[in-house]
mmCIF file of C-alpha atoms in Angstrom:
data_model
loop_
_atom_site.group_PDB
_atom_site.id
_atom_site.type_symbol
_atom_site.label_atom_id
_atom_site.label_comp_id
_atom_site.label_asym_id
_atom_site.label_seq_id
_atom_site.Cartn_x
_atom_site.Cartn_y
_atom_site.Cartn_z
ATOM 1 C CA MET U 1 0.000 0.000 0.000
ATOM 2 C CA ARG U 2 1.190 3.503 -0.826
ATOM 3 C CA VAL U 3 0.055 6.327 1.464
ATOM 4 C CA LEU U 4 0.472 10.051 0.817
ATOM 5 C CA LEU U 5 0.452 12.278 3.923
ATOM 6 C CA THR U 6 0.340 16.055 3.792
ATOM 7 C CA SER U 7 0.184 18.966 6.203
ATOM 8 C CA VAL U 8 0.978 22.663 6.494
ATOM 9 C CA GLY U 9 1.688 24.100 9.914
ATOM 10 C CA SER U 10 4.213 24.198 12.725
ATOM 11 C CA ARG U 11 6.101 21.264 14.225
ATOM 12 C CA GLY U 12 2.910 20.288 16.056
ATOM 13 C CA ASP U 13 1.306 19.643 12.667
ATOM 14 C CA ILE U 14 4.239 17.718 11.186
ATOM 15 C CA GLN U 15 5.341 15.511 14.083
ATOM 16 C CA PRO U 16 2.019 13.586 14.152
ATOM 17 C CA LEU U 17 2.546 12.776 10.464
ATOM 18 C CA ALA U 18 5.971 11.384 11.349
ATOM 19 C CA ALA U 19 4.310 9.230 14.012
ATOM 20 C CA LEU U 20 1.744 7.905 11.525
ATOM 21 C CA ALA U 21 4.403 7.379 8.858
ATOM 22 C CA HIS U 22 6.473 5.372 11.354
ATOM 23 C CA ARG U 23 3.540 3.076 12.140
ATOM 24 C CA LEU U 24 2.598 2.673 8.489
ATOM 25 C CA ARG U 25 6.145 1.748 7.512
ATOM 26 C CA GLU U 26 6.278 -0.784 10.335
ATOM 27 C CA GLY U 27 3.247 -2.395 8.686
ATOM 28 C CA GLY U 28 4.951 -2.551 5.311
ATOM 29 C CA ALA U 29 3.379 0.480 3.661
ATOM 30 C CA GLU U 30 5.231 2.915 1.431
ATOM 31 C CA VAL U 31 4.821 6.472 2.729
ATOM 32 C CA ARG U 32 5.275 9.825 1.033
ATOM 33 C CA VAL U 33 4.994 13.130 2.919
ATOM 34 C CA CYS U 34 4.399 16.549 1.393
ATOM 35 C CA ALA U 35 4.944 19.419 3.837
ATOM 36 C CA PRO U 36 6.704 22.797 4.091
ATOM 37 C CA PRO U 37 10.472 22.648 3.473
ATOM 38 C CA ASP U 38 11.610 23.740 6.943
ATOM 39 C CA GLU U 39 14.891 21.988 7.755
ATOM 40 C CA GLU U 40 13.672 20.670 11.106
ATOM 41 C CA PHE U 41 10.668 19.034 9.410
ATOM 42 C CA ALA U 42 12.946 17.268 6.937
ATOM 43 C CA ASP U 43 15.139 16.050 9.813
ATOM 44 C CA LEU U 44 12.104 14.864 11.775
ATOM 45 C CA LEU U 45 10.790 12.810 8.868
ATOM 46 C CA ALA U 46 14.238 11.465 8.012
ATOM 47 C CA GLY U 47 14.308 10.039 11.537
ATOM 48 C CA VAL U 48 11.436 7.706 10.591
ATOM 49 C CA GLY U 49 12.890 6.855 7.197
ATOM 50 C CA VAL U 50 10.781 9.206 5.072
ATOM 51 C CA THR U 51 12.059 11.845 2.644
ATOM 52 C CA LEU U 52 10.180 15.137 2.753
ATOM 53 C CA THR U 53 8.698 16.334 -0.519
ATOM 54 C CA PRO U 54 8.711 20.134 -0.109
ATOM 55 C CA MET U 55 5.437 21.983 -0.609
ATOM 56 C CA GLY U 56 5.033 25.753 -0.395
ATOM 57 C CA PRO U 57 7.237 28.180 1.548
ATOM 58 C CA THR U 58 8.835 27.426 4.903
ATOM 59 C CA VAL U 59 6.486 27.925 7.816
ATOM 60 C CA ARG U 60 9.180 29.811 9.693
ATOM 61 C CA SER U 61 9.256 32.452 6.942
ATOM 62 C CA VAL U 62 5.500 32.972 7.343
ATOM 63 C CA VAL U 63 4.998 33.003 11.123
ATOM 64 C CA ALA U 64 8.363 33.899 12.638
ATOM 65 C CA GLY U 65 8.567 37.486 11.439
ATOM 66 C CA ASP U 66 8.400 40.712 13.406
ATOM 67 C CA ARG U 67 4.600 40.756 13.330
ATOM 68 C CA PRO U 68 1.716 38.308 12.984
ATOM 69 C CA PRO U 69 0.522 37.693 9.401
ATOM 70 C CA THR U 70 -2.076 40.215 8.230
ATOM 71 C CA ALA U 71 -5.407 39.411 6.573
ATOM 72 C CA GLU U 72 -3.800 40.260 3.227
ATOM 73 C CA ASP U 73 -1.005 37.796 3.988
ATOM 74 C CA ALA U 74 -3.589 35.114 4.811
ATOM 75 C CA PHE U 75 -5.469 35.561 1.532
ATOM 76 C CA ARG U 76 -2.256 35.473 -0.510
ATOM 77 C CA PHE U 77 -0.968 32.448 1.401
ATOM 78 C CA ALA U 78 -4.269 30.616 0.880
ATOM 79 C CA ARG U 79 -4.036 31.031 -2.899
ATOM 80 C CA GLU U 80 -0.405 29.933 -2.916
ATOM 81 C CA LEU U 81 -1.174 26.830 -0.854
ATOM 82 C CA VAL U 82 -4.002 25.741 -3.139
ATOM 83 C CA ALA U 83 -1.700 26.030 -6.148
ATOM 84 C CA ALA U 84 1.090 24.169 -4.321
ATOM 85 C CA ARG U 85 -1.220 21.308 -3.399
ATOM 86 C CA PHE U 86 -2.450 20.808 -6.958
ATOM 87 C CA ASP U 87 1.155 20.931 -8.188
ATOM 88 C CA VAL U 88 3.096 18.976 -5.552
ATOM 89 C CA LEU U 89 0.376 16.585 -4.380
ATOM 90 C CA GLY U 90 -0.685 16.142 -7.983
ATOM 91 C CA ALA U 91 2.755 14.707 -8.729
ATOM 92 C CA ALA U 92 3.194 12.777 -5.475
ATOM 93 C CA ALA U 93 -0.244 11.130 -5.563
ATOM 94 C CA ARG U 94 0.472 9.073 -8.669
ATOM 95 C CA GLY U 95 0.431 5.399 -7.738
ATOM 96 C CA CYS U 96 -0.882 6.023 -4.210
ATOM 97 C CA ASP U 97 -3.860 4.280 -2.657
ATOM 98 C CA VAL U 98 -4.885 6.906 -0.100
ATOM 99 C CA LEU U 99 -4.227 10.569 0.700
ATOM 100 C CA VAL U 100 -4.390 11.822 4.303
ATOM 101 C CA ALA U 101 -4.532 15.600 4.783
ATOM 102 C CA THR U 102 -4.090 17.481 8.051
ATOM 103 C CA GLY U 103 -3.036 20.923 9.255
ATOM 104 C CA LEU U 104 -4.058 24.333 7.927
ATOM 105 C CA MET U 105 -7.295 23.996 5.862
ATOM 106 C CA PRO U 106 -5.952 21.611 3.185
ATOM 107 C CA ALA U 107 -8.002 22.925 0.264
ATOM 108 C CA GLY U 108 -6.782 21.113 -2.835
ATOM 109 C CA ALA U 109 -5.888 17.794 -1.215
ATOM 110 C CA ARG U 110 -9.258 16.091 -1.630
ATOM 111 C CA ASP U 111 -9.374 17.350 -5.186
ATOM 112 C CA VAL U 112 -6.079 15.684 -6.060
ATOM 113 C CA ALA U 113 -7.411 12.454 -4.547
ATOM 114 C CA GLU U 114 -10.582 12.842 -6.606
ATOM 115 C CA ARG U 115 -8.549 13.348 -9.773
ATOM 116 C CA PHE U 116 -6.694 10.059 -9.273
ATOM 117 C CA GLY U 117 -9.657 8.146 -7.865
ATOM 118 C CA ILE U 118 -7.979 7.359 -4.540
ATOM 119 C CA ARG U 119 -9.316 7.383 -1.000
ATOM 120 C CA TYR U 120 -9.175 10.693 0.906
ATOM 121 C CA VAL U 121 -9.124 11.229 4.678
ATOM 122 C CA TYR U 122 -9.098 14.551 6.518
ATOM 123 C CA ALA U 123 -7.691 14.350 10.051
ATOM 124 C CA GLY U 124 -7.738 17.177 12.593
ATOM 125 C CA PHE U 125 -5.694 17.410 15.776
ATOM 126 C CA HIS U 126 -8.477 19.282 17.616
ATOM 127 C CA THR U 127 -12.146 20.199 17.160
ATOM 128 C CA TYR U 128 -11.439 23.876 16.409
ATOM 129 C CA GLY U 129 -13.236 24.848 13.213
ATOM 130 C CA LEU U 130 -15.423 21.737 13.030
ATOM 131 C CA PRO U 131 -19.079 22.841 12.692
ATOM 132 C CA SER U 132 -21.166 22.064 15.769
ATOM 133 C CA ARG U 133 -24.520 23.161 17.078
ATOM 134 C CA HIS U 134 -22.962 23.463 20.547
ATOM 135 C CA THR U 135 -19.976 25.728 19.836
ATOM 136 C CA VAL U 136 -19.330 28.947 17.954
ATOM 137 C CA PRO U 137 -16.719 29.281 15.194
ATOM 138 C CA GLY U 138 -13.253 30.554 15.957
ATOM 139 C CA ALA U 139 -11.755 33.594 14.302
ATOM 140 C CA ARG U 140 -10.691 33.513 10.645
ATOM 141 C CA PRO U 141 -9.440 36.222 8.302
ATOM 142 C CA GLY U 142 -12.228 37.937 6.404
ATOM 143 C CA LYS U 143 -15.562 39.595 7.112
ATOM 144 C CA PRO U 144 -16.461 39.034 10.786
ATOM 145 C CA SER U 145 -19.917 38.018 11.970
ATOM 146 C CA PRO U 146 -22.092 40.820 13.350
ATOM 147 C CA ASP U 147 -21.555 41.448 17.061
ATOM 148 C CA ASP U 148 -25.267 40.915 17.742
ATOM 149 C CA GLU U 149 -25.482 37.595 15.851
ATOM 150 C CA THR U 150 -26.322 34.810 18.295
ATOM 151 C CA ASP U 151 -27.843 32.155 16.064
ATOM 152 C CA ASN U 152 -25.321 29.321 16.027
ATOM 153 C CA ARG U 153 -26.432 28.041 12.634
ATOM 154 C CA ARG U 154 -25.942 31.453 11.069
ATOM 155 C CA LEU U 155 -22.524 31.828 12.691
ATOM 156 C CA TRP U 156 -21.324 28.579 11.132
ATOM 157 C CA GLU U 157 -22.780 29.601 7.762
ATOM 158 C CA GLN U 158 -20.778 32.817 8.009
ATOM 159 C CA ASP U 159 -17.696 30.800 8.924
ATOM 160 C CA ALA U 160 -18.164 28.774 5.730
ATOM 161 C CA GLN U 161 -18.397 32.033 3.779
ATOM 162 C CA ARG U 162 -15.068 33.170 5.217
ATOM 163 C CA VAL U 163 -13.442 29.875 4.177
ATOM 164 C CA ASN U 164 -14.943 30.303 0.713
ATOM 165 C CA ALA U 165 -13.540 33.834 0.477
ATOM 166 C CA LEU U 166 -10.088 32.499 1.315
ATOM 167 C CA TYR U 167 -10.001 29.429 -0.919
ATOM 168 C CA ARG U 168 -12.942 28.938 -3.288
ATOM 169 C CA GLU U 169 -11.869 30.987 -6.301
ATOM 170 C CA ALA U 170 -8.403 29.448 -6.401
ATOM 171 C CA LEU U 171 -9.719 25.957 -5.670
ATOM 172 C CA ASN U 172 -12.359 25.994 -8.390
ATOM 173 C CA THR U 173 -9.968 27.492 -10.926
ATOM 174 C CA HIS U 174 -7.636 24.540 -10.422
ATOM 175 C CA ARG U 175 -10.495 22.018 -10.323
ATOM 176 C CA LEU U 176 -11.869 23.246 -13.652
ATOM 177 C CA ALA U 177 -8.386 23.043 -15.163
ATOM 178 C CA ILE U 178 -8.276 19.279 -14.486
ATOM 179 C CA GLY U 179 -11.861 18.619 -15.511
ATOM 180 C CA LEU U 180 -13.565 18.630 -12.094
ATOM 181 C CA SER U 181 -16.792 20.477 -11.307
ATOM 182 C CA PRO U 182 -16.686 23.505 -8.976
ATOM 183 C CA VAL U 183 -17.188 23.239 -5.209
ATOM 184 C CA GLU U 184 -19.765 25.375 -3.418
ATOM 185 C CA ASN U 185 -18.784 24.911 0.247
ATOM 186 C CA VAL U 186 -15.018 24.549 0.564
ATOM 187 C CA ARG U 187 -14.959 23.920 4.314
ATOM 188 C CA ASP U 188 -17.391 21.014 4.259
ATOM 189 C CA HIS U 189 -15.786 19.667 1.085
ATOM 190 C CA VAL U 190 -12.375 19.561 2.801
ATOM 191 C CA PHE U 191 -13.683 17.871 5.959
ATOM 192 C CA GLY U 192 -15.634 15.253 4.012
ATOM 193 C CA ASP U 193 -18.352 12.964 5.309
ATOM 194 C CA ARG U 194 -16.336 11.291 8.062
ATOM 195 C CA PRO U 195 -13.299 13.241 9.253
ATOM 196 C CA TRP U 196 -10.864 11.836 11.777
ATOM 197 C CA LEU U 197 -10.060 13.424 15.125
ATOM 198 C CA ALA U 198 -6.434 12.608 15.965
ATOM 199 C CA ALA U 199 -6.608 13.811 19.562
ATOM 200 C CA ASP U 200 -6.695 12.051 22.902
ATOM 201 C CA PRO U 201 -10.271 11.403 24.099
ATOM 202 C CA VAL U 202 -9.461 12.535 27.647
ATOM 203 C CA LEU U 203 -7.894 15.817 26.603
ATOM 204 C CA CYS U 204 -10.184 16.470 23.644
ATOM 205 C CA PRO U 205 -13.366 14.451 24.151
ATOM 206 C CA TRP U 206 -15.952 13.834 21.484
ATOM 207 C CA ARG U 207 -19.373 12.437 22.225
ATOM 208 C CA PRO U 208 -22.227 11.686 19.818
ATOM 209 C CA GLY U 209 -24.393 14.755 19.566
ATOM 210 C CA VAL U 210 -21.660 17.212 20.536
ATOM 211 C CA THR U 211 -20.847 17.780 16.877
ATOM 212 C CA ASP U 212 -22.970 17.241 13.797
ATOM 213 C CA LEU U 213 -20.109 15.534 11.989
ATOM 214 C CA ASP U 214 -19.617 11.768 12.060
ATOM 215 C CA LEU U 215 -16.126 11.886 13.563
ATOM 216 C CA VAL U 216 -13.759 8.953 13.943
ATOM 217 C CA GLN U 217 -11.524 9.538 16.982
ATOM 218 C CA THR U 218 -8.240 7.676 16.674
ATOM 219 C CA GLY U 219 -6.368 9.185 19.602
ATOM 220 C CA ALA U 220 -3.328 11.444 19.276
ATOM 221 C CA TRP U 221 -0.537 10.434 16.902
ATOM 222 C CA ILE U 222 2.480 10.358 19.207
ATOM 223 C CA LEU U 223 5.997 9.722 17.939
ATOM 224 C CA PRO U 224 8.104 7.954 20.613
ATOM 225 C CA ASP U 225 11.335 9.837 21.342
ATOM 226 C CA ALA U 226 14.286 7.881 22.732
ATOM 227 C CA ARG U 227 16.924 10.621 22.406
ATOM 228 C CA PRO U 228 18.985 11.256 25.555
ATOM 229 C CA LEU U 229 18.913 14.708 27.095
ATOM 230 C CA PRO U 230 22.080 16.798 26.658
ATOM 231 C CA ASP U 231 24.656 16.301 29.412
ATOM 232 C CA GLU U 232 24.481 19.956 30.474
ATOM 233 C CA LEU U 233 20.696 19.732 30.849
ATOM 234 C CA GLU U 234 20.960 16.453 32.787
ATOM 235 C CA ALA U 235 23.419 18.089 35.179
ATOM 236 C CA PHE U 236 21.120 21.081 35.657
ATOM 237 C CA LEU U 237 18.121 18.856 36.386
ATOM 238 C CA ASP U 238 20.108 16.820 38.895
ATOM 239 C CA ALA U 239 21.409 19.895 40.719
ATOM 240 C CA GLY U 240 18.191 20.832 42.542
ATOM 241 C CA GLU U 241 14.431 20.569 42.787
ATOM 242 C CA PRO U 242 12.471 20.073 39.554
ATOM 243 C CA PRO U 243 12.474 23.347 37.574
ATOM 244 C CA VAL U 244 9.734 24.946 35.476
ATOM 245 C CA HIS U 245 10.006 24.635 31.698
ATOM 246 C CA VAL U 246 9.066 27.715 29.665
ATOM 247 C CA GLY U 247 8.681 27.653 25.885
ATOM 248 C CA PHE U 248 6.343 28.952 23.185
ATOM 249 C CA GLY U 249 7.308 26.865 20.170
ATOM 250 C CA SER U 250 6.720 28.527 16.821
ATOM 251 C CA MET U 251 4.763 31.480 18.199
ATOM 252 C CA ALA U 252 7.526 33.994 17.466
ATOM 253 C CA ALA U 253 5.317 36.642 15.886
ATOM 254 C CA TYR U 254 2.747 36.405 18.687
ATOM 255 C CA THR U 255 5.144 36.322 21.646
ATOM 256 C CA PRO U 256 5.648 39.608 23.551
ATOM 257 C CA ALA U 257 9.197 40.934 23.352
ATOM 258 C CA ASP U 258 9.611 40.749 27.139
ATOM 259 C CA ILE U 259 8.141 37.260 27.585
ATOM 260 C CA ALA U 260 11.433 35.678 28.688
ATOM 261 C CA GLU U 261 11.964 38.328 31.371
ATOM 262 C CA VAL U 262 8.332 38.037 32.512
ATOM 263 C CA ALA U 263 8.338 34.234 32.603
ATOM 264 C CA ILE U 264 11.660 33.957 34.433
ATOM 265 C CA GLY U 265 10.463 36.523 36.976
ATOM 266 C CA ALA U 266 7.223 34.616 37.532
ATOM 267 C CA VAL U 267 9.059 31.320 38.038
ATOM 268 C CA ARG U 268 11.597 32.895 40.385
ATOM 269 C CA ALA U 269 8.724 34.341 42.422
ATOM 270 C CA HIS U 270 7.998 30.722 43.402
ATOM 271 C CA GLY U 271 11.628 29.941 44.181
ATOM 272 C CA ARG U 272 11.964 27.640 41.177
ATOM 273 C CA ARG U 273 14.671 27.274 38.565
ATOM 274 C CA VAL U 274 13.939 27.687 34.844
ATOM 275 C CA VAL U 275 14.494 25.633 31.711
ATOM 276 C CA LEU U 276 13.964 28.164 28.903
ATOM 277 C CA SER U 277 13.342 26.868 25.391
ATOM 278 C CA ARG U 278 14.571 29.193 22.650
ATOM 279 C CA GLY U 279 11.818 28.272 20.208
ATOM 280 C CA TRP U 280 11.353 30.215 16.990
ATOM 281 C CA ALA U 281 11.325 33.470 18.988
ATOM 282 C CA GLY U 282 14.936 32.842 20.057
ATOM 283 C CA LEU U 283 14.201 33.406 23.744
ATOM 284 C CA LEU U 284 17.177 34.195 25.969
ATOM 285 C CA PRO U 285 17.514 35.008 29.686
ATOM 286 C CA THR U 286 18.064 38.605 30.733
ATOM 287 C CA ASP U 287 20.927 37.761 33.127
ATOM 288 C CA ASP U 288 23.539 35.068 33.667
ATOM 289 C CA ALA U 289 22.209 33.721 36.967
ATOM 290 C CA GLY U 290 22.758 30.010 37.486
ATOM 291 C CA ASP U 291 19.073 29.239 38.071
ATOM 292 C CA CYS U 292 18.226 29.287 34.338
ATOM 293 C CA ILE U 293 19.378 27.097 31.463
ATOM 294 C CA VAL U 294 18.543 27.656 27.788
ATOM 295 C CA VAL U 295 17.790 24.682 25.540
ATOM 296 C CA GLY U 296 17.096 24.182 21.868
ATOM 297 C CA GLU U 297 15.158 21.307 20.340
ATOM 298 C CA VAL U 298 15.323 18.455 22.876
ATOM 299 C CA ASN U 299 13.378 15.336 23.822
ATOM 300 C CA GLN U 300 10.352 16.904 25.521
ATOM 301 C CA GLN U 301 8.884 13.523 26.421
ATOM 302 C CA ALA U 302 11.901 12.892 28.658
ATOM 303 C CA LEU U 303 12.359 16.482 29.838
ATOM 304 C CA PHE U 304 8.751 17.067 30.885
ATOM 305 C CA ARG U 305 8.890 14.044 33.196
ATOM 306 C CA ARG U 306 11.648 15.868 35.105
ATOM 307 C CA VAL U 307 10.012 19.287 35.630
ATOM 308 C CA ALA U 308 7.518 20.667 38.120
ATOM 309 C CA ALA U 309 5.422 22.459 35.486
ATOM 310 C CA VAL U 310 5.434 23.458 31.824
ATOM 311 C CA VAL U 311 4.518 26.970 30.669
ATOM 312 C CA HIS U 312 3.609 26.898 26.977
ATOM 313 C CA HIS U 313 1.432 28.325 24.205
ATOM 314 C CA GLY U 314 -1.216 25.612 24.192
ATOM 315 C CA GLY U 315 -0.533 23.777 20.965
ATOM 316 C CA ALA U 316 -2.177 20.373 20.658
ATOM 317 C CA GLY U 317 1.144 18.538 20.606
ATOM 318 C CA THR U 318 2.707 20.326 23.575
ATOM 319 C CA THR U 319 -0.467 19.986 25.634
ATOM 320 C CA THR U 320 -0.590 16.251 24.944
ATOM 321 C CA THR U 321 3.130 15.715 25.585
ATOM 322 C CA THR U 322 2.909 17.579 28.895
ATOM 323 C CA ALA U 323 -0.185 15.669 29.988
ATOM 324 C CA LEU U 324 1.371 12.326 29.070
ATOM 325 C CA ALA U 325 4.470 13.221 31.089
ATOM 326 C CA GLY U 326 2.334 13.906 34.148
ATOM 327 C CA ALA U 327 3.559 17.498 34.511
ATOM 328 C CA ALA U 328 1.281 20.352 35.545
ATOM 329 C CA GLN U 329 0.940 23.054 32.919
ATOM 330 C CA VAL U 330 0.211 26.726 32.414
ATOM 331 C CA VAL U 331 -1.213 27.564 28.993
ATOM 332 C CA VAL U 332 -0.602 31.068 27.647
ATOM 333 C CA PRO U 333 -2.742 31.004 24.471
ATOM 334 C CA HIS U 334 -2.194 33.144 21.409
ATOM 335 C CA ILE U 335 -4.366 31.990 18.487
ATOM 336 C CA ALA U 336 -6.615 29.316 16.979
ATOM 337 C CA ASP U 337 -7.171 26.197 19.112
ATOM 338 C CA GLN U 338 -4.865 27.318 21.922
ATOM 339 C CA PRO U 339 -7.613 28.873 24.124
ATOM 340 C CA TYR U 340 -9.487 25.560 23.914
ATOM 341 C CA TRP U 341 -6.493 23.615 25.217
ATOM 342 C CA GLY U 342 -6.010 26.128 28.026
ATOM 343 C CA ALA U 343 -9.637 25.802 29.063
ATOM 344 C CA ARG U 344 -9.403 22.028 28.906
ATOM 345 C CA VAL U 345 -6.257 21.959 31.069
ATOM 346 C CA ALA U 346 -8.027 24.072 33.695
ATOM 347 C CA GLU U 347 -11.207 21.973 33.485
ATOM 348 C CA LEU U 348 -9.252 18.749 34.045
ATOM 349 C CA GLY U 349 -7.463 20.275 37.034
ATOM 350 C CA ILE U 350 -4.011 19.578 35.573
ATOM 351 C CA GLY U 351 -2.943 23.212 35.392
ATOM 352 C CA ALA U 352 -4.088 26.748 34.704
ATOM 353 C CA ALA U 353 -4.936 28.901 31.714
ATOM 354 C CA HIS U 354 -3.756 32.478 31.357
ATOM 355 C CA ASP U 355 -6.119 34.790 29.502
ATOM 356 C CA MET U 356 -5.361 36.113 26.013
ATOM 357 C CA SER U 357 -3.700 39.293 27.300
ATOM 358 C CA ALA U 358 0.070 39.682 27.450
ATOM 359 C CA PRO U 359 1.350 38.072 30.668
ATOM 360 C CA THR U 360 2.888 40.100 33.453
ATOM 361 C CA VAL U 361 5.133 38.721 36.175
ATOM 362 C CA GLU U 362 2.178 38.943 38.560
ATOM 363 C CA SER U 363 -0.407 37.331 36.272
ATOM 364 C CA LEU U 364 1.872 34.487 35.224
ATOM 365 C CA ALA U 365 3.002 33.905 38.819
ATOM 366 C CA ALA U 366 -0.667 33.623 39.820
ATOM 367 C CA ALA U 367 -1.260 30.971 37.155
ATOM 368 C CA LEU U 368 1.886 29.144 38.247
ATOM 369 C CA GLU U 369 0.652 29.140 41.831
ATOM 370 C CA ILE U 370 -2.231 26.937 40.697
ATOM 371 C CA ALA U 371 -0.010 24.652 38.638
ATOM 372 C CA LEU U 372 2.525 24.183 41.454
ATOM 373 C CA ARG U 373 -0.035 23.145 44.063
ATOM 374 C CA PRO U 374 0.410 19.554 45.296
ATOM 375 C CA GLY U 375 -3.164 18.764 44.324
ATOM 376 C CA THR U 376 -2.539 19.858 40.728
ATOM 377 C CA ALA U 377 0.562 17.680 40.537
ATOM 378 C CA ALA U 378 -1.375 14.709 41.870
ATOM 379 C CA ARG U 379 -4.187 15.260 39.399
ATOM 380 C CA ALA U 380 -1.706 15.606 36.517
ATOM 381 C CA ALA U 381 -0.122 12.289 37.471
ATOM 382 C CA THR U 382 -3.536 10.615 37.533
ATOM 383 C CA VAL U 383 -4.572 11.998 34.139
ATOM 384 C CA ALA U 384 -1.233 10.957 32.649
ATOM 385 C CA GLY U 385 -2.149 7.339 33.292
ATOM 386 C CA SER U 386 -5.287 7.683 31.169
ATOM 387 C CA ILE U 387 -3.678 9.218 28.064
ATOM 388 C CA ARG U 388 -3.665 6.816 25.126
ATOM 389 C CA THR U 389 -0.462 6.294 23.181
ATOM 390 C CA ASP U 390 -1.827 4.049 20.424
ATOM 391 C CA GLY U 391 -3.466 6.709 18.235
ATOM 392 C CA ALA U 392 -0.986 6.389 15.356
ATOM 393 C CA ALA U 393 -1.314 2.602 15.437
ATOM 394 C CA VAL U 394 -5.124 2.904 15.352
ATOM 395 C CA ALA U 395 -4.964 5.284 12.392
ATOM 396 C CA ALA U 396 -2.493 3.063 10.544
ATOM 397 C CA GLY U 397 -4.783 0.093 11.090
ATOM 398 C CA LEU U 398 -7.784 1.992 9.725
ATOM 399 C CA LEU U 399 -5.828 2.981 6.630
#
């Protein structure tokens, strides 16, 4: 069997594909992956024996600038991604049996599958953006819904209109060029009749009736990491009580300039040491005190088992990794699904959620006070025992 996997997004969107690719290859399948050409993504996939087929620009070039992308950037990027999918996926899909699309609204992927007559699966790593009678849509670029609109059905119709404004013209232009009829509702077309939810059922539960879609929940796609921690980090961890890890992943454009100073101050207010992850923002400490160590890309599965708490942006992957490690967490959300994960962490009692405002030393220290309570640590350890680790195997079996 030949399987084509594709995604556009940060590391949290690519690492699950590596996990699925690993499981598929163990079962004897041939796997191709089309994703942005960031060097770290290529290295990640090479680690599971898969060569990255580059698609579109690097994600770092889009989201790690001095400012968040504008609405104009989003509309231009949407058109470019549609064209890239028809081009790159159109070449990679030849001879494949199934195409699995994840990440940023993969308009164009199902259409390539349709062209070649192969099976198509959309998989999401959270429920954000999936139409439901019980939730309201999240923010998208484009014309916002009226402030006084409260009808849930209308809000989701308006969400579909925003997706259409982003993708429909480009999508239908490419569809017509290969002999396919135009699509009216791009969002529902991309999701298909039975999308997959590749998220842990404890952290991101789905129950019949909560959403109108017929979801298949596989569990999160987790790639086991056996890399040892760097010697310097091991020595730091051994030299005192468990520290607090602080990192915001790829959220460079959304991270306040003083976030490292604020976070270190908040952690020090509790008498804790700090492991500071550079991330795409290139975070660095503001002094050379010995209570803080800076790390690059390391084995978070191993590291998070050694810390008292993790302060992060609330990406699906980081939230799941932290929960599986049994560490308490503080979510400082920026965009998209991140507020959901923060709310879920607080609801489960495994940490705290900061609001969407820029953190101060005082506000972040208050959130850390909740995360560092003995009861939170105990609850985090209990929840860790219920997190499934077989999601990639389940998905591979279904394929």
